[in-house]
Coordinates of C-alpha atoms and ligand atoms in Angstrom, one line a residue:
X1 CA 5.9 -18.0 -6.2
X2 CA 4.2 -16.8 -3.1
X3 CA 0.7 -15.3 -3.4
X4 CA 0.8 -13.7 0.1
X5 CA 1.1 -10.0 0.6
X6 CA 4.4 -8.3 -0.2
X7 CA 6.9 -8.0 2.7
X8 CA 10.2 -6.3 1.7
X9 CA 12.6 -5.7 4.5
X10 CA 16.1 -4.2 4.6
X11 CA 19.2 -3.9 6.8
X12 CA 21.3 -0.8 6.6
X13 CA 24.1 -1.2 4.1
X14 CA 27.3 -1.4 6.1
X15 CA 30.5 0.5 5.6
X16 CA 32.9 -2.3 4.6
X17 CA 36.0 -0.5 6.0
X18 CA 34.9 -1.5 9.5
X19 CA 35.2 -5.2 10.1
X20 CA 31.9 -6.8 11.0
X21 CA 31.2 -6.8 14.7
X22 CA 28.4 -8.1 16.8
X23 CA 26.5 -4.8 16.4
X24 CA 26.2 -5.3 12.6
X25 CA 25.4 -8.9 13.2
X26 CA 22.6 -7.9 15.6
X27 CA 20.8 -5.8 13.0
X28 CA 21.4 -8.5 10.3
X29 CA 20.0 -11.4 12.3
X30 CA 17.0 -9.4 13.5
X31 CA 16.1 -8.6 9.9
X32 CA 16.8 -12.2 8.8
X33 CA 14.5 -13.6 11.5
X34 CA 11.7 -11.2 10.5
X35 CA 12.1 -12.1 6.9
X36 CA 12.2 -15.9 7.5
X37 CA 9.1 -15.5 9.6
X38 CA 7.1 -13.8 6.9
X39 CA 8.5 -16.0 4.2
X40 CA 7.5 -19.1 6.1
X41 CA 4.1 -17.6 6.7
X42 CA 3.5 -17.3 3.0
X43 CA 4.1 -13.6 2.5
X44 CA 5.8 -12.5 -0.7
X45 CA 9.1 -11.8 1.1
X46 CA 12.3 -10.1 0.0
X47 CA 15.3 -9.5 2.3
X48 CA 18.0 -7.1 1.2
X49 CA 21.4 -6.3 2.8
X50 CA 24.6 -4.9 1.3
X51 CA 27.5 -2.5 1.6
X52 CA 27.9 1.2 1.4
X53 CA 31.2 1.7 -0.4
X54 CA 31.6 5.3 -1.4
X55 CA 32.6 8.4 0.6
X56 CA 35.6 10.0 2.2
X57 CA 36.0 7.4 5.0
X58 CA 36.5 4.6 2.4
X59 CA 38.9 6.8 0.3
X60 CA 41.1 7.5 3.3
X61 CA 41.2 3.9 4.5
X62 CA 42.2 2.7 1.0
X63 CA 44.9 5.3 0.8
X64 CA 46.2 4.3 4.2
X65 CA 46.5 0.7 2.9
X66 CA 48.1 1.7 -0.3
X67 CA 45.4 0.4 -2.7
X68 CA 42.7 2.0 -4.8
X69 CA 39.3 2.4 -3.2
X70 CA 37.7 -0.1 -5.5
X71 CA 40.4 -2.7 -4.6
X72 CA 40.0 -1.9 -1.0
X73 CA 36.2 -2.4 -0.9
X74 CA 36.4 -5.5 -3.2
X75 CA 38.8 -7.1 -0.7
X76 CA 36.8 -6.3 2.4
X77 CA 33.4 -7.3 0.9
X78 CA 34.8 -10.7 -0.2
X79 CA 36.9 -11.4 2.8
X80 CA 34.7 -10.1 5.6
X81 CA 31.2 -9.1 4.6
X82 CA 30.0 -12.1 2.5
X83 CA 31.3 -14.5 5.1
X84 CA 29.4 -12.7 7.8
X85 CA 26.2 -13.9 6.2
X86 CA 27.3 -17.5 6.3
X87 CA 28.6 -17.2 9.9
X88 CA 25.1 -16.0 11.0
X89 CA 23.1 -18.3 8.7
X90 CA 21.4 -15.4 7.0
X91 CA 19.0 -16.2 4.1
X92 CA 19.1 -12.8 2.2
X93 CA 17.5 -12.6 -1.2
X94 CA 20.0 -10.0 -2.5
X95 CA 23.1 -8.2 -1.6
X96 CA 23.6 -4.7 -3.0
X97 CA 27.0 -3.0 -3.3
X98 CA 26.8 0.8 -4.1
X99 CA 29.7 0.4 -6.5
X100 CA 27.6 -1.8 -8.8
X101 CA 26.5 -0.3 -12.1
X102 CA 22.8 -1.2 -11.4
X103 CA 23.0 1.2 -8.4
X104 CA 25.3 4.0 -9.7
X105 CA 23.3 4.5 -12.9
X106 CA 19.9 4.6 -11.2
X107 CA 21.2 7.0 -8.5
X108 CA 22.2 9.5 -11.2
X109 CA 18.8 9.1 -12.7
X110 CA 17.1 9.7 -9.4
X111 CA 19.1 12.8 -8.6
X112 CA 18.6 14.2 -12.1
X113 CA 14.9 13.7 -11.6
X114 CA 14.9 15.8 -8.4
X115 CA 17.0 18.4 -10.2
X116 CA 14.6 18.6 -13.1
X117 CA 11.7 18.9 -10.7
X118 CA 13.4 21.9 -9.1
X119 CA 14.3 20.4 -5.7
X120 CA 18.0 20.8 -6.1
X121 CA 20.0 24.1 -6.3
X122 CA 23.6 25.3 -6.1
X123 CA 24.8 27.1 -3.0
X124 CA 27.8 27.9 -0.7
X125 CA 28.5 25.8 2.3
X126 CA 30.7 26.0 5.4
X127 CA 30.3 23.6 8.3
X128 CA 31.9 21.1 10.6
X129 CA 32.0 17.6 9.0
X130 CA 32.6 14.2 10.8
X131 CA 34.2 11.7 8.4
X132 CA 33.3 8.9 10.8
X133 CA 29.6 9.7 10.5
X134 CA 30.0 11.0 6.9
X135 CA 27.8 13.9 8.1
X136 CA 27.8 17.7 8.7
X137 CA 27.2 17.7 12.4
X138 CA 24.3 19.5 14.1
X139 CA 25.2 21.8 17.0
X140 CA 24.0 19.3 19.6
X141 CA 26.5 16.7 18.4
X142 CA 29.6 19.0 18.6
X143 CA 31.6 19.0 21.8
X144 CA 34.9 20.4 23.0
X145 CA 37.8 18.0 22.6
X146 CA 39.9 16.9 25.6
X147 CA 43.4 15.4 26.0
X148 CA 45.1 15.2 22.6
X149 CA 42.2 17.1 21.0
X150 CA 42.1 20.0 23.6
X151 CA 41.0 23.2 21.9
X152 CA 39.4 21.4 18.9
X153 CA 35.7 20.7 18.2
X154 CA 35.0 16.9 18.2
X155 CA 32.2 14.6 17.2
X156 CA 30.1 13.5 20.2
X157 CA 29.8 10.0 18.7
X158 CA 33.3 9.4 17.5
X159 CA 35.3 11.7 19.9
X160 CA 37.4 12.6 16.9
X161 CA 38.1 16.2 15.6
X162 CA 35.7 17.6 13.1
X163 CA 36.8 19.2 9.8
X164 CA 35.7 22.6 8.7
X165 CA 34.6 22.3 5.1
X166 CA 33.9 25.1 2.8
X167 CA 32.6 24.3 -0.7
X168 CA 30.2 25.1 -3.4
X169 CA 27.6 22.4 -3.0
X170 CA 24.3 21.3 -4.4
X171 CA 21.4 21.4 -2.0
X172 CA 18.3 19.4 -1.7
X173 CA 15.3 21.5 -0.5
X174 CA 14.6 19.4 2.5
X175 CA 13.1 22.4 4.3
X176 CA 10.1 22.3 2.0
X177 CA 9.1 18.9 3.4
X178 CA 8.7 19.8 7.0
X179 CA 4.8 19.9 6.9
X180 CA 4.5 16.9 4.7
X181 CA 6.7 14.8 7.0
X182 CA 4.8 15.9 10.1
X183 CA 1.6 15.0 8.3
X184 CA 3.1 11.5 7.5
X185 CA 4.0 10.8 11.1
X186 CA 0.5 11.9 12.2
X187 CA -1.4 9.8 9.6
X188 CA 0.9 6.8 9.9
X189 CA 1.6 6.6 13.6
X190 CA 3.6 3.4 13.0
X191 CA 5.8 5.0 10.3
X192 CA 8.6 5.3 12.9
X193 CA 8.8 2.7 15.7
X194 CA 9.2 2.3 18.6
X195 CA 7.4 5.2 20.2
X196 CA 10.6 6.8 21.7
X197 CA 12.1 6.9 18.2
X198 CA 9.0 8.4 16.7
X199 CA 8.9 11.1 19.4
X200 CA 12.5 12.0 18.7
X201 CA 11.9 12.3 15.0
X202 CA 8.8 14.4 15.4
X203 CA 10.4 16.8 17.7
X204 CA 13.5 17.1 15.4
X205 CA 11.3 17.9 12.4
X206 CA 9.1 20.3 14.4
X207 CA 12.2 22.2 15.4
X208 CA 12.8 23.1 11.7
X209 CA 14.6 21.5 8.8
X210 CA 17.5 23.0 6.9
X211 CA 18.2 22.2 3.2
X212 CA 20.6 19.4 2.8
X213 CA 24.0 19.5 1.1
X214 CA 24.0 16.6 -1.3
X215 CA 27.2 16.9 -3.3
X216 CA 30.9 17.1 -2.6
X217 CA 33.7 18.4 -4.8
X218 CA 36.8 17.9 -2.6
X219 CA 37.2 14.2 -3.5
X220 CA 36.0 11.9 -6.3
X221 CA 35.2 8.6 -4.7
X222 CA 31.5 8.6 -5.3
X223 CA 28.8 8.8 -8.0
X224 CA 29.3 11.8 -10.3
X225 CA 26.6 14.4 -10.3
X226 CA 25.1 14.0 -13.8
X227 CA 24.9 17.6 -14.8
X228 CA 28.2 18.7 -13.0
X229 CA 31.1 16.2 -13.2
X230 CA 33.2 18.2 -10.8
X231 CA 30.9 16.9 -7.9
X232 CA 30.1 13.6 -6.5
X233 CA 26.8 12.8 -4.8
X234 CA 26.8 12.9 -1.0
X235 CA 27.4 9.4 0.3
X236 CA 24.2 9.2 2.3
X237 CA 21.9 10.2 -0.6
X238 CA 23.8 7.5 -2.7
X239 CA 23.4 4.9 0.2
X240 CA 19.7 5.5 0.9
X241 CA 18.9 4.9 -2.7
X242 CA 20.1 1.3 -2.5
X243 CA 16.7 0.3 -1.1
X244 CA 15.1 1.4 -4.4
X245 CA 17.8 0.5 -6.9
X246 CA 18.1 -3.1 -5.6
X247 CA 14.5 -3.8 -6.5
X248 CA 14.4 -2.4 -10.0
X249 CA 13.8 1.3 -9.6
X250 CA 14.3 2.7 -13.1
X251 CA 15.0 -0.7 -14.7
X252 CA 12.3 -3.2 -13.8
X253 CA 9.0 -1.6 -13.1
X254 CA 7.3 -4.9 -12.4
X255 CA 9.8 -5.9 -9.8
X256 CA 9.7 -2.4 -8.2
X257 CA 5.9 -2.4 -8.1
X258 CA 5.9 -5.9 -6.5
X259 CA 8.4 -5.1 -3.8
X260 CA 8.3 -1.4 -3.0
X261 CA 7.7 0.1 -0.4
X262 CA 10.0 -1.5 2.1
X263 CA 10.3 -1.8 5.9
X264 CA 13.7 -0.5 7.1
X265 CA 15.3 -1.8 10.3
X266 CA 18.2 0.5 11.4
X267 CA 20.2 1.2 14.5
X268 CA 19.0 4.4 16.3
X269 CA 22.2 6.2 15.2
X270 CA 21.0 6.4 11.7
X271 CA 17.3 6.9 12.3
X272 CA 17.0 10.5 11.0
X273 CA 18.5 9.6 7.7
X274 CA 15.8 7.0 7.3
X275 CA 12.8 8.7 8.9
X276 CA 13.4 12.3 7.7
X277 CA 15.7 12.6 4.7
X278 CA 14.8 9.4 2.9
X279 CA 11.0 9.9 2.9
X280 CA 11.5 13.5 1.8
X281 CA 13.7 12.4 -1.1
X282 CA 11.0 9.9 -2.1
X283 CA 8.2 12.5 -1.9
X284 CA 10.3 14.8 -4.0
X285 CA 10.6 12.1 -6.7
X286 CA 6.9 11.3 -6.5
X287 CA 7.5 7.8 -5.1
X288 CA 5.8 6.0 -2.2
X289 CA 7.5 6.5 1.2
X290 CA 8.7 3.4 3.1
X291 CA 6.1 1.3 4.9
X292 CA 8.0 1.9 8.1
X293 CA 11.3 2.5 9.9
X294 CA 12.1 0.5 13.0
X295 CA 15.0 1.8 15.1
X296 CA 16.7 -0.7 17.4
X297 CA 19.0 0.2 20.3
X298 CA 22.7 -0.2 20.7
X299 CA 24.7 -3.1 21.9
X300 CA 26.7 -1.9 24.8
X301 CA 29.9 -3.6 25.9
X302 CA 31.2 -2.6 29.3
X303 CA 28.6 0.2 29.3
X304 CA 29.7 1.8 26.0
X305 CA 28.3 1.6 22.5
X306 CA 30.3 -1.2 21.0
X307 CA 32.4 0.0 18.1
X308 CA 35.5 -0.9 16.3
X309 CA 37.0 2.5 16.6
X310 CA 36.7 2.5 20.4
X311 CA 38.3 -1.0 20.5
X312 CA 35.3 -2.7 22.1
X313 CA 34.6 -4.5 18.9
X314 CA 33.8 -8.2 19.1
X315 CA 33.7 -10.2 15.9
X316 CA 30.6 -12.4 15.5
X317 CA 32.8 -15.5 14.8
X318 CA 34.2 -15.1 18.4
X319 CA 30.7 -16.1 19.5
X320 CA 29.7 -18.5 16.8
X321 CA 33.0 -20.5 17.0
X322 CA 32.1 -21.4 20.5
X323 CA 28.3 -21.4 20.7
X324 CA 27.2 -21.8 17.1
X325 CA 25.1 -19.5 14.9
X326 CA 21.7 -20.5 16.4
X327 CA 22.9 -19.5 19.9
X328 CA 24.1 -16.1 18.5
X329 CA 20.7 -15.5 16.9
X330 CA 18.7 -16.6 19.9
X331 CA 20.8 -14.7 22.4
X332 CA 20.7 -11.3 20.8
X333 CA 17.1 -11.6 19.7
X334 CA 15.7 -12.9 23.0
X335 CA 17.9 -11.1 25.6
X336 CA 17.4 -7.5 24.4
X337 CA 14.1 -5.8 24.1
X338 CA 14.1 -4.8 20.4
X339 CA 14.2 -1.0 20.3
X340 CA 16.2 -0.6 23.5
X341 CA 19.9 -0.7 24.3
X342 CA 21.2 -4.0 25.6
X343 CA 24.4 -5.0 27.3
X344 CA 26.4 -7.8 26.0
X345 CA 28.5 -10.0 28.4
X346 CA 30.1 -13.4 27.9
X347 CA 28.7 -14.4 31.4
X348 CA 25.1 -13.6 30.4
X349 CA 25.5 -15.4 27.0
X350 CA 27.0 -18.4 28.7
X351 CA 24.3 -18.5 31.4
X352 CA 21.4 -18.2 28.9
X353 CA 23.0 -20.8 26.6
X354 CA 23.1 -23.3 29.4
X355 CA 19.7 -22.5 31.0
X356 CA 17.5 -21.8 28.1
X357 CA 19.1 -23.7 25.1
X358 CA 20.9 -26.7 26.6
X359 CA 18.7 -27.4 29.7
X360 CA 15.4 -25.9 28.5
X361 CA 14.8 -26.6 24.8
X362 CA 17.7 -29.0 24.0
X363 CA 17.0 -31.3 26.9
X364 CA 13.2 -31.3 26.2
X365 CA 14.0 -32.5 22.6
X366 CA 16.5 -35.2 23.7
X367 CA 14.4 -36.7 26.5
X368 CA 11.2 -36.7 24.6
X369 CA 12.7 -38.5 21.5
X370 CA 14.7 -40.8 23.8
X371 CA 11.6 -41.9 25.7
X372 CA 9.7 -42.6 22.5
X373 CA 12.6 -44.8 21.4
X374 CA 12.8 -46.5 24.7
X375 CA 9.1 -47.1 25.5
X376 CA 7.6 -47.3 22.0
X377 CA 10.4 -48.6 19.8
X378 CA 10.8 -45.1 18.2
X379 CA 7.3 -44.9 16.9
X380 CA 5.1 -42.0 18.0
X381 CA 2.2 -43.4 20.1
X382 CA -1.4 -42.4 19.6
X383 CA -3.0 -40.1 22.3
X384 CA -6.0 -41.5 24.1
X385 CA -8.4 -39.6 26.3
X386 CA -7.0 -36.3 27.3
X387 CA -7.0 -34.6 30.7
X388 CA -7.1 -31.0 31.7
X389 CA -3.3 -31.0 31.9
X390 CA -3.1 -32.2 28.3
X391 CA -5.6 -29.6 27.1
X392 CA -3.7 -26.9 28.9
X393 CA -0.6 -27.8 26.8
X394 CA -2.8 -27.6 23.6
X395 CA -4.0 -24.2 24.7
X396 CA -0.5 -22.9 25.5
X397 CA 0.7 -24.0 22.1
X398 CA -2.2 -22.3 20.3
X399 CA -1.7 -19.0 22.3
X400 CA 2.0 -19.0 21.8
X401 CA 1.7 -19.3 18.0
X402 CA -0.8 -16.4 17.9
X403 CA 1.1 -14.3 20.3
X404 CA 4.4 -14.8 18.5
X405 CA 2.9 -13.9 15.1
X406 CA 1.4 -10.7 16.6
X407 CA 4.8 -9.9 18.2
X408 CA 6.6 -10.3 14.8
X409 CA 4.0 -8.0 13.2
X410 CA 5.1 -5.4 15.8
X411 CA 8.7 -6.0 15.0
X412 CA 9.4 -7.6 18.4
X413 CA 11.4 -10.8 18.0
X414 CA 12.2 -10.7 21.7
X415 CA 8.5 -10.9 22.6
X416 CA 7.9 -13.5 19.9
X417 CA 10.6 -15.8 21.5
X418 CA 9.2 -15.1 25.0
X419 CA 5.7 -16.3 23.7
X420 CA 7.2 -19.4 22.1
X421 CA 9.2 -20.2 25.2
X422 CA 6.0 -20.6 27.2
X423 CA 5.8 -23.9 25.3
X424 CA 9.3 -25.0 26.4
X425 CA 8.6 -24.2 30.0
X426 CA 5.1 -25.8 30.1
X427 CA 6.3 -29.0 28.4
X428 CA 9.2 -29.4 30.8
X429 CA 6.9 -28.9 33.7
X430 CA 4.3 -31.3 32.1
X431 CA 6.9 -34.1 31.7
X432 CA 8.1 -33.7 35.3
X433 CA 4.5 -33.8 36.6
X434 CA 3.4 -36.8 34.5
X435 CA 6.6 -38.7 35.1
X436 CA 6.5 -41.0 32.0
X437 CA 9.3 -43.1 33.5
X438 CA 6.9 -44.0 36.4
X439 CA 4.0 -44.6 34.0
X440 CA 6.2 -47.0 32.0
X441 CA 6.5 -49.3 35.0
X442 CA 2.8 -50.0 35.0
X443 CA 1.4 -51.9 31.9
X444 CA -2.1 -50.6 32.8
X445 CA -0.9 -47.0 32.3
X446 CA 0.3 -47.7 28.7
X447 CA -2.4 -45.6 27.0
X448 CA -1.7 -42.7 29.4
X449 CA 2.0 -43.0 28.7
X450 CA 1.2 -42.8 25.0
X451 CA -0.8 -39.6 25.5
X452 CA 1.9 -38.0 27.5
X453 CA 4.6 -38.7 25.0
X454 CA 2.3 -37.8 22.1
X455 CA 1.6 -34.5 23.8
X456 CA 5.3 -33.8 24.3
X457 CA 6.2 -34.8 20.7
X458 CA 3.4 -32.7 19.2
X459 CA 4.5 -29.8 21.3
X460 CA 8.0 -30.2 20.0
X461 CA 6.7 -30.3 16.5
X462 CA 5.1 -26.9 17.0
X463 CA 8.4 -25.6 18.6
X464 CA 10.4 -26.7 15.6
X465 CA 8.2 -24.7 13.3
X466 CA 7.9 -21.6 15.4
X467 CA 11.6 -21.4 16.3
X468 CA 12.9 -22.2 12.8
X469 CA 13.1 -18.5 11.8
X470 CA 15.3 -17.9 14.9
X471 CA 17.3 -21.1 15.0
X472 CA 17.3 -22.6 11.6
X473 CA 20.0 -25.2 12.3
X474 CA 18.8 -26.8 15.5
X475 CA 15.2 -26.8 14.4
X476 CA 16.1 -28.6 11.2
X477 CA 17.9 -31.3 13.2
X478 CA 14.8 -31.6 15.5
X479 CA 12.5 -31.8 12.5
X480 CA 14.4 -34.7 11.0
X481 CA 14.5 -36.4 14.4
X482 CA 10.7 -36.1 14.6
X483 CA 10.6 -38.1 11.4
X484 CA 8.9 -35.4 9.3
X485 CA 8.6 -35.6 5.6
X486 CA 9.0 -32.4 3.7
X487 CA 11.1 -29.3 4.4
X488 CA 10.7 -27.5 7.7
X489 CA 10.7 -24.1 6.0
X490 CA 7.6 -25.2 4.0
X491 CA 5.6 -25.7 7.2
X492 CA 2.9 -23.0 7.3
X493 CA 4.0 -20.8 10.2
X494 CA 0.7 -19.2 11.0
X495 CA -0.9 -22.7 11.4
X496 CA 1.9 -23.9 13.7
X497 CA -0.4 -23.7 16.7
X498 CA -3.0 -26.2 15.4
X499 CA -3.0 -29.4 17.4
X500 CA -2.6 -32.9 16.1
X501 CA -0.3 -32.4 13.1
X502 CA 2.2 -35.1 14.1
X503 CA 0.8 -38.4 12.9
X504 CA 0.9 -41.4 15.4
X505 CA 3.0 -44.1 13.8
X506 CA 5.7 -41.7 12.6
X507 CA 9.2 -43.0 13.3
X508 CA 11.3 -40.9 15.5
X509 CA 15.1 -40.9 15.6
X510 CA 17.3 -40.3 18.6
X511 CA 18.9 -36.9 18.6
X512 CA 22.4 -35.7 19.5
X513 CA 22.3 -32.8 22.0
X514 CA 21.1 -29.8 20.1
X515 CA 23.1 -27.5 22.3
X516 CA 26.2 -29.4 23.5
X517 CA 28.1 -28.3 26.6
X518 CA 30.7 -25.7 25.6
X519 CA 34.2 -25.4 26.9
X520 CA 35.1 -21.8 27.3
X521 CA 38.6 -20.5 27.3
Ligands
LIG601 N1 26.6 2.9 5.9 C1 25.7 3.5 6.9 C2 24.3 3.0 6.7 C3 23.7 3.4 5.4 S1 22.1 2.8 5.2 C4 21.5 3.5 3.8 C5 26.2 3.0 8.3 N2 26.9 1.9 8.3 S2 27.6 1.2 9.6 O1 28.4 0.2 9.1 O2 28.2 2.2 10.4 O3 26.5 0.5 10.5 C6 25.2 0.6 10.4 C7 24.4 -0.2 11.4 O4 25.2 -1.2 12.1 C8 23.8 0.6 12.4 O5 22.7 1.4 12.0 C9 23.3 -0.5 13.3 O6 22.2 -1.1 12.7 C10 24.5 -1.4 13.3 N3 25.4 -1.2 14.4 C11 26.6 -0.7 14.4 N4 27.1 -0.6 15.7 C12 26.1 -1.1 16.6 C13 26.0 -1.3 18.0 N5 27.0 -1.1 18.8 N6 24.9 -1.8 18.4 C14 23.8 -2.1 17.6 N7 23.9 -1.9 16.3 C15 25.0 -1.4 15.8 O7 25.9 3.7 9.3

């Protein structure tokens, strides 16, 4: 068991009725890389992901397919959502489904607690609802329909007609939390990140909060309101609570105490739920608010937010089948500034795979191990006197390790990879400059040749450790090739920049290309 500080991190729970696409995969691998980083650094880490299985959207999709909603979600979760985690090499600690009893029972308990505390009341409601968003839409997100939807009000995100709903509902007194939330954003400036997301949330809350309708009576695919069985709990209230029910809220106080509060990573489309409604719900229940909410941007394909319903959806396997899971992880986490939108294109993915992975990192690994085999019978030579150039590499490795850790603390995997990549670039330059193949021709230069190859191999050792949260598969192969005893994921990450860990005399094995040439259709 780890003794480090607690680091509990979550992905949103996904609607299983959409097939997983690269947008879902993006959030998931970002959270997995952050979790792996902290786990390997010795923090008491817990990574949660899961599926959001109630609500009208699911009910309709099931009906359209002629099965019960439970059969529908069971099928999708087993056939599509569990496999996604294997496709992307995700090391989650738990997977929560909102139809599990451990969740449903605790949600009822939580909502009952808010009711008993006087934060829930019955009222009348009439408003435009988007089933795609599972949300009553604010004025700003309602637009006039065009084409087939001429004359109708449509959702700005889904471009589909909104439905006018009129019901008796239970309401949560969200409006009472305006000042407390503003105080939270002020005293914890990092509660919402990045800055642009924080500003959006602050101005939204400043403009005034309305009470939130938290129950529905028009359909029954949801968790029953404990004191009124004719209503089910609003799917977003149900869904947000997964973060607490999964770590023992109401059942396992020791586990809850150890894990909670969490960091939530979400797409910017669902920021308000996480940065406004969720902390208010927790405040009302007398629980700690999350440690922070990080909103990342959208993946754009052909300039549009990628989505299944707009037919721009790309399945993660389309990428991993050709390039592998490491390349998927590396590409999305390095090519897009975390927090901003980023465009996906096959050309860009292919170009980066070739330049950075195959020619940059992969080639460095192959040629270094090959030269140790060729010139030193596969045994890591000792380093002798070092030069300024050698010390420069040592400094770059130390700085990269510190810089990457600081970037991961800021939830910036892209900046962490950029810091680590300074090692790849510097070592490739170092090898070209020192030309070991020329040194090898002169027996008098043998000590110097040893130093150069030791420096390259020790740099690779640091790279294997630092890149393992991002590319678990390739770094594991490299680790084995470098002859290391012990598991790569046990290497203390925050000490990866220390020099001289690789012991001269270690046997090195040749390595098949880490990133082989790909044939694209
Ligand atoms: N079920 C809710 C979340 C409940 S959390 C308590 C939901 N699910 S979702 O399946 O629609 O997707 C949620 C997340 O998928 C988004 O927040 C985002 O993280 C990710 N993405 C979906 N489409 C995306 C892009 N085009 N680009 C980037 N991320 C995307 O909302």
